[in-house]
CSV table of C-alpha atoms and ligand atoms in Angstrom, one decimal:
chain,number,residue,atom,x,y,z
Q,24,MET,CA,164.3,39.3,36.4
Q,25,SER,CA,167.2,37.2,37.0
Q,26,SER,CA,168.1,37.1,33.0
Q,27,LEU,CA,167.6,41.2,33.4
Q,28,ASN,CA,170.3,41.2,36.1
Q,29,GLU,CA,172.7,39.1,34.9
Q,30,TYR,CA,172.7,41.3,30.9
Q,31,LEU,CA,172.8,44.4,33.5
Q,32,ASN,CA,175.8,43.5,35.4
Q,33,GLN,CA,177.1,42.0,32.0
Q,34,SER,CA,176.6,45.5,30.5
Q,35,LEU,CA,178.1,47.4,33.6
Q,36,ASN,CA,181.6,44.8,33.8
Q,37,THR,CA,182.3,45.7,30.2
Q,38,ILE,CA,181.7,49.3,31.0
Q,39,LYS,CA,184.0,49.2,34.2
Q,40,LYS,CA,186.8,47.4,31.5
Q,41,ALA,CA,187.0,49.8,29.3
Q,42,ASN,CA,187.3,52.7,32.0
Q,43,TRP,CA,183.9,54.0,31.0
Q,44,TYR,CA,182.3,53.7,34.2
Q,45,ARG,CA,180.9,56.8,35.8
Q,46,GLN,CA,179.3,58.0,38.8
Q,47,GLU,CA,178.0,61.7,40.3
Q,48,LYS,CA,179.4,63.6,42.5
Q,49,LEU,CA,177.9,65.4,45.5
Q,50,ILE,CA,177.9,69.1,45.6
Q,51,THR,CA,177.3,70.5,49.1
Q,52,GLY,CA,176.3,74.3,49.4
Q,53,MET,CA,175.9,76.8,46.6
Q,54,SER,CA,177.8,76.0,43.2
Q,55,GLY,CA,180.2,78.6,42.3
Q,56,ALA,CA,183.9,79.2,41.0
Q,57,LEU,CA,184.6,77.5,43.8
Q,58,VAL,CA,182.9,74.9,45.4
Q,59,GLU,CA,182.4,72.1,48.2
Q,60,ILE,CA,182.5,68.4,47.3
Q,61,GLU,CA,182.3,65.5,49.9
Q,62,GLY,CA,183.1,68.3,52.4
Q,63,LYS,CA,186.1,69.4,50.3
Q,64,LYS,CA,186.8,72.7,48.5
Q,65,LEU,CA,187.6,73.0,44.8
Q,66,VAL,CA,188.3,75.4,42.2
Q,67,ASN,CA,185.1,74.4,40.0
Q,68,PHE,CA,186.0,74.4,36.3
Q,69,ALA,CA,183.1,71.6,35.4
Q,70,SER,CA,180.2,74.3,36.0
Q,71,ASN,CA,178.7,75.0,32.6
Q,72,ASP,CA,177.1,78.4,35.0
Q,73,TYR,CA,179.6,80.7,33.1
Q,74,LEU,CA,179.0,84.1,33.9
Q,75,GLY,CA,178.3,82.9,37.5
Q,76,LEU,CA,174.5,83.7,38.0
Q,77,ALA,CA,173.3,80.5,39.0
Q,78,GLU,CA,174.2,81.9,42.8
Q,79,ASP,CA,173.3,85.6,42.1
Q,80,GLN,CA,170.7,87.3,44.6
Q,81,ARG,CA,168.7,88.7,41.7
Q,82,LEU,CA,168.0,85.3,40.0
Q,83,ILE,CA,167.4,83.7,43.7
Q,84,SER,CA,164.6,86.2,44.4
Q,85,ALA,CA,163.3,86.0,41.3
Q,86,GLY,CA,162.6,82.7,42.0
Q,87,ILE,CA,161.4,83.0,45.3
Q,88,ASP,CA,158.8,85.7,44.6
Q,89,ALA,CA,157.6,83.9,41.6
Q,90,LEU,CA,157.4,80.5,43.8
Q,91,LYS,CA,155.0,82.7,46.6
Q,92,GLN,CA,153.2,84.0,43.8
Q,93,TYR,CA,152.7,80.9,41.7
Q,94,GLY,CA,153.6,78.1,43.5
Q,95,THR,CA,156.2,75.2,43.0
Q,96,GLY,CA,154.2,73.5,40.4
Q,97,SER,CA,152.9,74.8,37.1
Q,98,THR,CA,150.1,72.2,37.3
Q,99,GLY,CA,149.9,71.2,34.1
Q,100,SER,CA,151.0,71.5,30.4
Q,101,ARG,CA,151.2,74.8,28.5
Q,102,LEU,CA,147.9,74.1,26.3
Q,103,LEU,CA,145.5,73.3,29.2
Q,104,SER,CA,146.4,74.4,33.1
Q,105,GLY,CA,150.4,75.2,33.3
Q,106,HIS,CA,150.5,78.7,31.0
Q,107,ARG,CA,151.2,81.5,33.0
Q,108,SER,CA,152.0,85.7,32.3
Q,109,LEU,CA,156.3,84.5,33.3
Q,110,HIS,CA,156.0,82.0,30.3
Q,111,ASP,CA,154.8,84.9,27.9
Q,112,THR,CA,157.7,87.2,29.2
Q,113,LEU,CA,160.4,85.4,29.0
Q,114,GLU,CA,159.4,83.9,25.1
Q,115,LYS,CA,159.1,87.9,24.5
Q,116,SER,CA,162.6,88.5,26.4
Q,117,LEU,CA,163.8,85.5,24.0
Q,118,ALA,CA,162.8,86.8,21.1
Q,119,GLU,CA,164.2,90.0,21.4
Q,120,TRP,CA,167.8,89.0,22.5
Q,121,LYS,CA,167.7,86.0,19.7
Q,122,LYS,CA,166.3,88.9,16.9
Q,123,THR,CA,163.4,86.6,15.8
Q,124,GLU,CA,159.7,86.6,15.6
Q,125,LYS,CA,159.0,84.7,18.5
Q,126,ALA,CA,160.9,81.8,20.9
Q,127,LEU,CA,158.8,79.1,22.7
Q,128,VAL,CA,160.2,77.8,26.6
Q,129,PHE,CA,160.6,73.8,26.9
Q,130,SER,CA,161.4,72.2,30.0
Q,131,SER,CA,164.7,71.3,29.0
Q,132,GLY,CA,167.6,72.0,26.3
Q,133,TYR,CA,167.1,68.3,25.5
Q,134,THR,CA,163.6,68.0,24.8
Q,135,ALA,CA,163.5,71.3,22.5
Q,136,ASN,CA,166.2,69.7,20.5
Q,137,ILE,CA,164.3,66.2,20.4
Q,138,GLY,CA,160.7,67.3,19.9
Q,139,THR,CA,161.4,70.1,17.2
Q,140,ILE,CA,163.7,67.5,15.2
Q,141,SER,CA,161.0,65.2,15.3
Q,142,ALA,CA,158.5,67.5,14.6
Q,143,LEU,CA,160.2,68.9,11.4
Q,144,VAL,CA,161.3,65.8,9.7
Q,145,ASN,CA,160.2,62.5,9.2
Q,146,GLN,CA,160.7,59.1,6.8
Q,147,LYS,CA,160.8,61.1,3.8
Q,148,ASP,CA,163.4,63.6,4.6
Q,149,LEU,CA,167.4,63.8,4.9
Q,150,ILE,CA,169.1,64.8,8.2
Q,151,LEU,CA,172.9,66.0,7.7
Q,152,ALA,CA,175.1,66.3,10.9
Q,153,ASP,CA,178.3,67.1,12.3
Q,154,GLU,CA,179.6,64.1,13.8
Q,155,TYR,CA,180.0,65.4,17.1
Q,156,ASN,CA,176.7,66.9,17.7
Q,157,HIS,CA,175.4,67.3,21.2
Q,158,SER,CA,173.4,63.7,22.3
Q,159,SER,CA,170.0,65.4,22.3
Q,160,LEU,CA,170.3,66.5,18.4
Q,161,LYS,CA,171.4,62.9,17.6
Q,162,ASN,CA,168.4,61.7,19.3
Q,163,GLY,CA,166.5,64.1,17.8
Q,164,ALA,CA,167.6,62.8,14.4
Q,165,LYS,CA,167.2,59.3,15.6
Q,166,LEU,CA,162.9,59.5,16.7
Q,167,SER,CA,162.1,61.8,13.5
Q,168,GLN,CA,163.1,58.7,11.6
Q,169,ALA,CA,164.5,60.7,8.6
Q,170,GLN,CA,167.5,59.5,6.8
Q,171,THR,CA,170.3,60.4,9.1
Q,172,ILE,CA,174.0,60.6,7.6
Q,173,ASN,CA,176.7,62.5,9.5
Q,174,TYR,CA,179.5,64.6,8.1
Q,175,GLN,CA,182.8,64.9,9.3
Q,176,HIS,CA,183.1,67.4,12.2
Q,177,CYS,CA,183.2,71.1,10.7
Q,178,ASP,CA,184.0,69.7,7.4
Q,179,THR,CA,182.1,72.2,4.8
Q,180,GLN,CA,183.8,70.3,2.0
Q,181,ASP,CA,182.2,66.8,3.3
Q,182,LEU,CA,178.9,68.1,3.8
Q,183,VAL,CA,178.7,69.5,0.1
Q,184,THR,CA,179.3,66.1,-1.4
Q,185,LYS,CA,177.0,64.4,0.6
Q,186,LEU,CA,174.3,67.0,-0.2
Q,187,THR,CA,175.5,66.8,-3.7
Q,188,GLU,CA,174.7,62.8,-3.5
Q,189,GLN,CA,171.9,62.7,-1.6
Q,190,ARG,CA,170.1,66.1,-1.4
Q,191,LYS,CA,167.7,65.0,-4.3
Q,192,ASN,CA,166.4,61.8,-3.3
Q,193,TYR,CA,164.5,63.3,-0.1
Q,194,ARG,CA,161.9,65.7,0.4
Q,195,HIS,CA,163.0,68.2,3.1
Q,196,CYS,CA,166.8,68.5,4.3
Q,197,LEU,CA,167.5,69.6,7.6
Q,198,ILE,CA,171.1,70.0,8.7
Q,199,LEU,CA,171.6,70.2,12.5
Q,200,THR,CA,174.9,71.5,14.3
Q,201,ASP,CA,175.8,72.8,17.9
Q,202,SER,CA,177.3,76.0,17.1
Q,203,VAL,CA,180.0,75.5,20.3
Q,204,PHE,CA,180.8,71.8,20.2
Q,205,SER,CA,179.7,71.1,23.8
Q,206,MET,CA,183.0,68.8,24.4
Q,207,ASP,CA,185.9,70.3,22.1
Q,208,GLY,CA,184.7,74.2,22.7
Q,209,ASP,CA,185.1,74.8,18.9
Q,210,LEU,CA,182.5,76.9,16.3
Q,211,CYS,CA,180.8,75.5,13.4
Q,212,PRO,CA,181.8,77.1,10.6
Q,213,LEU,CA,178.4,79.1,10.5
Q,214,PRO,CA,179.2,81.4,7.5
Q,215,GLU,CA,179.6,78.8,5.3
Q,216,LEU,CA,176.5,76.4,6.5
Q,217,ILE,CA,174.7,79.3,5.6
Q,218,GLN,CA,175.5,79.4,2.4
Q,219,ILE,CA,175.3,75.5,2.0
Q,220,ALA,CA,171.7,75.3,3.2
Q,221,GLN,CA,170.6,77.9,0.6
Q,222,LYS,CA,172.6,76.5,-2.1
Q,223,PHE,CA,170.9,72.7,-1.4
Q,224,ASP,CA,167.7,74.0,-0.4
Q,225,CYS,CA,168.1,72.7,3.5
Q,226,TRP,CA,166.9,74.0,6.4
Q,227,LEU,CA,169.3,75.0,9.2
Q,228,LEU,CA,168.9,74.3,13.1
Q,229,ILE,CA,172.0,75.6,15.7
Q,230,ASP,CA,172.3,74.2,19.3
Q,231,GLU,CA,173.7,77.1,21.0
Q,232,ALA,CA,173.5,75.5,24.6
Q,233,HIS,CA,177.5,76.7,25.2
Q,234,ALA,CA,177.7,80.1,23.0
Q,235,SER,CA,174.1,81.3,24.7
Q,236,GLY,CA,175.6,84.5,27.2
Q,237,VAL,CA,179.3,83.8,26.3
Q,238,LEU,CA,179.5,84.5,22.2
Q,239,GLY,CA,178.2,87.9,20.1
Q,240,LYS,CA,178.0,91.6,21.6
Q,241,THR,CA,174.7,90.7,23.8
Q,242,GLY,CA,175.7,87.3,24.5
Q,243,ALA,CA,173.1,86.5,22.4
Q,244,GLY,CA,175.7,83.5,20.3
Q,245,CYS,CA,177.0,82.1,17.4
Q,246,LEU,CA,174.6,83.9,14.9
Q,247,GLU,CA,175.5,87.4,16.8
Q,248,HIS,CA,179.5,86.6,17.1
Q,249,PHE,CA,179.5,86.3,13.1
Q,250,GLN,CA,177.1,89.3,12.6
Q,251,LEU,CA,174.5,87.1,11.0
Q,252,GLN,CA,170.9,87.5,10.8
Q,253,GLY,CA,168.8,84.4,11.8
Q,254,GLU,CA,165.4,84.5,10.2
Q,255,ASN,CA,165.5,81.1,8.8
Q,256,ILE,CA,167.3,79.3,11.2
Q,257,ILE,CA,166.0,77.6,14.0
Q,258,GLN,CA,168.2,78.6,17.0
Q,259,ILE,CA,167.7,76.3,20.3
Q,260,GLY,CA,169.5,76.7,23.5
Q,261,THR,CA,169.0,75.7,27.0
Q,262,LEU,CA,168.4,77.6,30.0
Q,263,SER,CA,170.3,75.7,32.0
Q,264,LYS,CA,173.6,76.9,31.2
Q,265,ALA,CA,174.7,80.8,31.2
Q,266,ILE,CA,171.3,81.8,31.5
Q,267,GLY,CA,171.6,79.9,34.9
Q,268,SER,CA,168.8,78.8,35.6
Q,269,LEU,CA,166.5,75.7,33.9
Q,270,GLY,CA,164.8,74.5,30.4
Q,271,GLY,CA,165.1,75.1,27.1
Q,272,TYR,CA,164.1,77.1,24.2
Q,273,VAL,CA,163.3,77.5,20.5
Q,274,ALA,CA,164.0,81.0,18.7
Q,275,GLY,CA,162.8,81.5,14.9
Q,276,SER,CA,159.7,82.6,13.0
Q,277,SER,CA,156.2,82.8,14.3
Q,278,ILE,CA,155.2,80.2,11.9
Q,279,LEU,CA,158.0,78.0,13.4
Q,280,ILE,CA,156.5,78.4,16.9
Q,281,ASP,CA,152.9,78.5,16.2
Q,282,PHE,CA,153.9,74.9,14.4
Q,283,LEU,CA,155.6,73.8,17.2
Q,284,ARG,CA,153.4,74.7,19.6
Q,285,ASN,CA,150.8,72.3,17.7
Q,286,ARG,CA,153.0,69.7,16.4
Q,287,CYS,CA,155.9,69.3,18.9
Q,288,PRO,CA,155.0,66.3,21.4
Q,289,THR,CA,158.0,67.5,23.9
Q,290,TRP,CA,156.0,70.6,24.4
Q,291,ILE,CA,152.6,70.0,23.9
Q,292,TYR,CA,152.5,66.8,26.4
Q,293,THR,CA,154.8,67.8,29.1
Q,294,THR,CA,154.4,70.5,32.3
Q,295,ALA,CA,155.1,74.0,31.8
Q,296,LEU,CA,158.8,75.1,33.1
Q,297,SER,CA,157.9,76.4,36.7
Q,298,PRO,CA,157.1,79.6,37.8
Q,299,ALA,CA,160.4,79.6,39.4
Q,300,ASP,CA,162.7,78.5,37.1
Q,301,THR,CA,160.8,80.9,34.5
Q,302,ALA,CA,161.2,83.9,36.8
Q,303,ALA,CA,165.1,83.3,37.1
Q,304,ALA,CA,165.8,82.7,33.6
Q,305,ILE,CA,164.2,86.3,32.9
Q,306,VAL,CA,166.2,87.7,35.6
Q,307,GLY,CA,169.3,86.2,33.7
Q,308,ILE,CA,168.8,87.3,30.6
Q,309,ASP,CA,168.1,90.6,31.4
Q,310,ILE,CA,171.4,90.8,33.3
Q,311,ILE,CA,173.1,89.0,29.9
Q,312,ARG,CA,172.0,91.6,27.8
Q,313,SER,CA,172.7,94.9,29.8
Q,314,GLU,CA,175.6,93.3,31.6
Q,315,THR,CA,179.1,93.6,29.3
Q,316,SER,CA,181.4,93.1,32.1
Q,317,ARG,CA,180.5,89.9,32.9
Q,318,ARG,CA,180.8,88.8,29.3
Q,319,ASN,CA,184.5,90.6,28.9
Q,320,GLN,CA,185.5,89.1,32.2
Q,321,LEU,CA,184.7,85.7,31.2
Q,322,TRP,CA,186.9,86.6,28.0
Q,323,GLN,CA,189.4,87.9,29.8
Q,324,ASN,CA,189.6,84.7,32.4
Q,325,ILE,CA,189.6,82.5,28.9
Q,326,GLN,CA,192.5,84.2,27.4
Q,327,ASN,CA,194.6,84.1,30.7
Q,328,PHE,CA,193.6,80.7,31.5
Q,329,LYS,CA,194.8,79.4,27.8
Q,330,GLN,CA,197.9,81.3,27.4
Q,331,HIS,CA,198.8,79.2,31.2
Q,332,LEU,CA,198.1,75.9,29.6
Q,333,ILE,CA,199.8,77.3,26.2
Q,334,ASP,CA,203.0,77.9,28.1
Q,335,LEU,CA,203.2,74.8,29.8
Q,336,LYS,CA,203.0,73.1,26.3
Q,337,LEU,CA,199.9,71.1,26.9
Q,338,ARG,CA,198.3,69.8,24.1
Q,339,LEU,CA,194.8,71.5,23.5
Q,340,PHE,CA,191.7,71.1,21.8
Q,341,GLU,CA,190.9,74.1,19.2
Q,342,SER,CA,188.7,76.4,21.0
Q,343,GLU,CA,186.7,79.4,20.8
Q,344,SER,CA,184.6,79.6,23.7
Q,345,ALA,CA,184.4,79.5,27.4
Q,346,ILE,CA,185.6,75.0,27.2
Q,347,ILE,CA,189.0,74.6,27.1
Q,348,CYS,CA,190.0,70.8,26.8
Q,349,TRP,CA,193.3,69.2,26.9
Q,350,LYS,CA,194.7,66.1,25.2
Q,351,THR,CA,195.8,63.4,26.7
Q,352,LYS,CA,197.2,60.3,26.0
Q,353,ASN,CA,194.0,57.4,27.3
Q,354,ALA,CA,191.2,56.9,29.3
Q,355,ILE,CA,193.2,56.1,31.7
Q,356,GLU,CA,196.1,58.9,31.9
Q,357,ALA,CA,192.7,61.4,31.4
Q,358,LEU,CA,191.3,59.6,35.0
Q,359,GLU,CA,194.8,59.8,36.7
Q,360,ILE,CA,195.0,63.5,35.6
Q,361,SER,CA,192.0,64.0,37.1
Q,362,LYS,CA,192.2,62.4,40.1
Q,363,LYS,CA,195.3,63.8,41.0
Q,364,LEU,CA,193.7,67.4,39.9
Q,365,TYR,CA,190.8,66.4,42.3
Q,366,GLN,CA,193.0,65.5,45.3
Q,367,GLU,CA,195.2,68.8,45.1
Q,368,GLY,CA,191.8,70.8,44.6
Q,369,PHE,CA,190.8,71.6,41.3
Q,370,PHE,CA,187.6,70.1,39.7
Q,371,ALA,CA,188.3,69.0,36.1
Q,372,PRO,CA,186.5,66.0,34.9
Q,373,ALA,CA,188.3,63.8,32.4
Q,374,ILE,CA,185.6,63.5,29.3
Q,375,ARG,CA,186.2,59.8,27.6
Q,376,PRO,CA,184.5,57.7,25.0
Q,377,PRO,CA,181.9,57.0,24.7
Q,378,THR,CA,181.2,60.8,25.2
Q,379,VAL,CA,183.8,61.5,22.7
Q,380,PRO,CA,186.4,59.5,20.4
Q,381,THR,CA,189.6,60.8,22.3
Q,382,SER,CA,189.9,61.2,26.1
Q,383,ARG,CA,190.7,65.0,27.2
Q,384,ILE,CA,190.4,66.8,30.3
Q,385,ARG,CA,187.8,69.4,30.0
Q,386,PHE,CA,188.1,72.7,31.9
Q,387,SER,CA,185.1,75.2,31.6
Q,388,LEU,CA,186.1,78.8,32.4
Q,389,MET,CA,183.5,81.1,34.8
Q,390,ALA,CA,183.8,85.2,34.9
Q,391,THR,CA,183.6,84.1,38.5
Q,392,HIS,CA,187.1,82.5,38.3
Q,393,GLN,CA,189.9,84.5,40.3
Q,394,PRO,CA,193.7,84.6,38.6
Q,395,GLN,CA,195.1,83.3,41.7
Q,396,TYR,CA,193.2,79.8,40.8
Q,397,PHE,CA,194.6,79.3,37.1
Q,398,LEU,CA,198.0,80.6,38.9
Q,399,ASP,CA,197.8,77.7,41.7
Q,400,LEU,CA,196.8,75.2,38.8
Q,401,LYS,CA,199.6,76.4,36.7
Q,402,GLN,CA,201.9,75.4,39.2
Q,403,LEU,CA,200.2,72.2,40.0
Q,404,LEU,CA,200.4,71.0,36.4
Q,405,SER,CA,204.2,72.1,35.6
Q,406,LEU,CA,204.9,69.6,38.9
Q,407,LEU,CA,202.8,67.1,36.8
Q,408,SER,CA,203.5,67.5,33.5
Q,409,SER,CA,206.7,65.6,33.8
Q,410,ASP,CA,204.4,62.6,34.0
Q,411,PHE,CA,202.5,63.0,31.2
X,13,PLP,C1,173.8,70.9,27.7
X,13,PLP,C2,173.4,71.1,26.7
X,13,PLP,C3,172.0,70.3,25.8
X,13,PLP,C4,170.7,70.5,27.1
X,13,PLP,O1,170.3,71.0,27.4
X,13,PLP,P1,169.2,71.0,28.6
X,13,PLP,O2,169.0,71.9,29.1
X,13,PLP,O3,170.4,70.9,29.9
X,13,PLP,O4,168.7,69.8,28.9
X,13,PLP,C5,171.3,70.4,24.7
X,13,PLP,N1,172.5,70.6,23.9
X,13,PLP,C6,174.3,71.1,23.9
X,13,PLP,C7,175.1,71.2,23.1
X,13,PLP,C8,174.0,70.9,25.2
X,13,PLP,O5,175.4,71.1,26.1
C-alpha cells in the first residue's frame, strides 16, 4: 500500500507543479444563470444548461410525478427488469426530433459513446478521429481496439490524405467527431465530412452534446443546422446539457439500434435510466421543439456577449455555438483571470492542459442570462485587460 500512496502522491505533485491540479466547487441551491457557490452569488458562465431547463418547473414536476409513480430506481437493466414505458416515449421523441428511424437511451452520453464505438468496430477496423474530440470518443476508440488515427482539427484535407493512405488496409472505417467542439465552441465541417465518408466508404459518428437544443430550427443539432439528412449518420448526444436532465442517447437507423440493443455492453449491462431523469428529459425535448423563443434568446445573448468581448479586443477562439473561449497566454494567466472573475462575481472556468493544448477562459452562454450581466462583466474586463 505504501508504494501505491507514494506513486499517487508523486503523480499529484507533478500535476500541481504544472498548474493542472483541479478541484470541484460546491454549488448550493438551484443552478441557473445565477448560482451560489460557497455562500457567494455569481453569474454562471460554467453551466451546460443552455436553455435554463434544469430549473424549469415543468421538468421538475415531470420528475416528481415519475418518482411517485415508478419509484427512485429503475431496478434493473433494460433487457431484464429496468424497462418502462417512459423509456419508449423518450426514444420515440428523440427519433422524431433527430429525424431518424429509432433512438436508444443510455445512462450517460459518455457511456453511449464508448459503448457504441466499441460495439461497431474492432482490431480489423480503422478509426479516423478529430484531434480535439471529447474524451468519451477518444476512450471509445481505445476500447474498440481499432487502429485509431487522429486528423488535424477540422482539417478535411488531412483527413483525406490519411484515408487515401490507410483506408485500403482495413475492413471498416469509422470517422468520429464532435459536432460542436466542447472546449472550443467551433463546428465540425459536417457537409464535407459526409461527402468524404461516402467517397471512402466510411461510417460517420457525430457527437451532438453541445449542439442539441442550440443549433438548428428545432434545436435538433448540427445536421439540422446544415439542413442535412442523417439516415446513415450515427448521432450521439446527451440529455444532460440543453435538455436539462441526465442520460445519453444514440439516434440512427432501426437496424443500428437493434444491433446496439444486442451488442452494446454499456447499454446491456447497466441499469436503465431512472424514471425521474427519463420523464424530465421527455418534457425537456418537448419544450426545446416547441419553444423557439428560448433558442432565439440564447442566440441573441451569444451575439451580444461576443460583441462585448470583441469591443474589448480580447483574443477569441472561433465559435458558432454557446461556448465562447478567450485565449490566455498560459495556464497561470488563465487561472489568475478566472480567480479574479470569481472574486468579482463571475463564474467562468480556466480550461488548461491536459484538457486542451492551449489555456483559455471558457464562457458558456445561457438563454436566461440578462444583458446587464454582460455589461457588468465588460466593465470588469476593461479594467482587467490592461493587466493581460
Ligand atoms: C458532456 C459531453 C459528453 C458526455 O455526456 P454525459 O451525458 O455528461 O456523460 C459527451 N460528449 C461531449 C462532446 C460532451 O461535451
